[in-house]
C-alpha atoms as a PDB file:
ATOM      1  CA  MET A   1      -6.701 -55.812  -1.832  1.00  0.00           C
ATOM      2  CA  LEU A   2      -8.605 -55.004  -5.563  1.00  0.00           C
ATOM      3  CA  GLY A   3      -7.142 -51.197  -6.851  1.00  0.00           C
ATOM      4  CA  THR A   4      -4.128 -50.579  -4.606  1.00  0.00           C
ATOM      5  CA  GLY A   5      -1.561 -51.435  -7.148  1.00  0.00           C
ATOM      6  CA  ALA A   6      -2.651 -49.516 -10.071  1.00  0.00           C
ATOM      7  CA  ARG A   7      -3.686 -47.076  -8.210  1.00  0.00           C
ATOM      8  CA  ALA A   8       0.395 -47.473  -7.179  1.00  0.00           C
ATOM      9  CA  ARG A   9       1.288 -47.464 -10.969  1.00  0.00           C
ATOM     10  CA  ALA A  10      -0.682 -44.540 -11.577  1.00  0.00           C
ATOM     11  CA  GLY A  11       1.288 -42.589  -8.380  1.00  0.00           C
ATOM     12  CA  LEU A  12      -2.581 -41.607  -7.712  1.00  0.00           C
ATOM     13  CA  LYS A  13      -3.737 -40.902  -3.700  1.00  0.00           C
ATOM     14  CA  GLN A  14      -7.220 -42.809  -2.562  1.00  0.00           C
ATOM     15  CA  ALA A  15      -8.772 -39.229  -3.131  1.00  0.00           C
ATOM     16  CA  GLU A  16      -7.512 -38.110  -6.390  1.00  0.00           C
ATOM     17  CA  LEU A  17      -8.622 -41.582  -7.896  1.00  0.00           C
ATOM     18  CA  ALA A  18     -12.187 -40.733  -6.170  1.00  0.00           C
ATOM     19  CA  GLU A  19     -12.032 -37.866  -7.850  1.00  0.00           C
ATOM     20  CA  ARG A  20     -10.778 -39.521 -11.494  1.00  0.00           C
ATOM     21  CA  MET A  21     -13.680 -42.742 -10.680  1.00  0.00           C
ATOM     22  CA  GLY A  22     -16.433 -39.874  -9.878  1.00  0.00           C
ATOM     23  CA  THR A  23     -17.097 -41.382  -5.845  1.00  0.00           C
ATOM     24  CA  SER A  24     -15.751 -40.606  -2.958  1.00  0.00           C
ATOM     25  CA  GLN A  25     -12.725 -41.783  -0.872  1.00  0.00           C
ATOM     26  CA  SER A  26     -14.424 -44.344   1.202  1.00  0.00           C
ATOM     27  CA  ALA A  27     -15.696 -45.568  -1.449  1.00  0.00           C
ATOM     28  CA  VAL A  28     -12.461 -46.049  -3.273  1.00  0.00           C
ATOM     29  CA  ALA A  29     -10.975 -47.603   0.470  1.00  0.00           C
ATOM     30  CA  ARG A  30     -14.096 -50.235   0.583  1.00  0.00           C
ATOM     31  CA  LEU A  31     -13.025 -51.028  -3.456  1.00  0.00           C
ATOM     32  CA  GLU A  32      -9.073 -51.566  -2.167  1.00  0.00           C
ATOM     33  CA  SER A  33     -10.184 -53.631   0.855  1.00  0.00           C
ATOM     34  CA  GLY A  34     -11.826 -56.275  -1.060  1.00  0.00           C
ATOM     35  CA  LYS A  35     -14.921 -55.551   0.778  1.00  0.00           C
ATOM     36  CA  GLY A  36     -18.463 -56.368  -1.400  1.00  0.00           C
ATOM     37  CA  ARG A  37     -18.689 -57.237  -5.174  1.00  0.00           C
ATOM     38  CA  PRO A  38     -17.970 -53.896  -7.296  1.00  0.00           C
ATOM     39  CA  SER A  39     -19.009 -53.910 -10.393  1.00  0.00           C
ATOM     40  CA  VAL A  40     -18.172 -54.270 -13.994  1.00  0.00           C
ATOM     41  CA  ALA A  41     -18.891 -50.251 -14.380  1.00  0.00           C
ATOM     42  CA  THR A  42     -16.810 -49.650 -11.352  1.00  0.00           C
ATOM     43  CA  LEU A  43     -14.032 -51.633 -12.433  1.00  0.00           C
ATOM     44  CA  GLU A  44     -14.330 -49.962 -16.013  1.00  0.00           C
ATOM     45  CA  LYS A  45     -13.986 -46.610 -13.998  1.00  0.00           C
ATOM     46  CA  LEU A  46     -10.794 -48.139 -12.065  1.00  0.00           C
ATOM     47  CA  ALA A  47      -9.172 -49.040 -15.265  1.00  0.00           C
ATOM     48  CA  GLN A  48      -9.805 -45.664 -16.725  1.00  0.00           C
ATOM     49  CA  ALA A  49      -8.601 -44.040 -14.070  1.00  0.00           C
ATOM     50  CA  THR A  50      -5.843 -45.816 -13.633  1.00  0.00           C
ATOM     51  CA  GLY A  51      -4.392 -46.010 -16.940  1.00  0.00           C
ATOM     52  CA  SER A  52      -4.666 -49.349 -16.689  1.00  0.00           C
ATOM     53  CA  LYS A  53      -6.689 -52.384 -19.332  1.00  0.00           C
ATOM     54  CA  LEU A  54      -9.374 -54.463 -17.623  1.00  0.00           C
ATOM     55  CA  ARG A  55      -9.634 -57.612 -18.685  1.00  0.00           C
ATOM     56  CA  ILE A  56     -12.084 -60.187 -17.349  1.00  0.00           C
ATOM     57  CA  ALA A  57     -11.791 -63.918 -17.936  1.00  0.00           C
ATOM     58  CA  LEU A  58     -13.347 -67.630 -17.618  1.00  0.00           C
ATOM     59  CA  GLU A  59     -11.092 -70.339 -16.613  1.00  0.00           C
ATOM     60  CA  ALA A  60     -11.297 -74.006 -16.245  1.00  0.00           C
ATOM     61  CA  ALA A  61     -11.645 -74.937 -12.563  1.00  0.00           C
END
């Protein structure tokens, strides 16, 4: 459930996070449910809106 922990740590409701990200509450709900593949730009907005740091890493299999 992508984003739920970051949103909770920031003390935000879905609607508040959506406003900070410039998107809809339903888009935040889809993001948190894991449906779809968010773009890096969306993940950057999520990180900024929640005061988090986005880190993307490639690891050996």
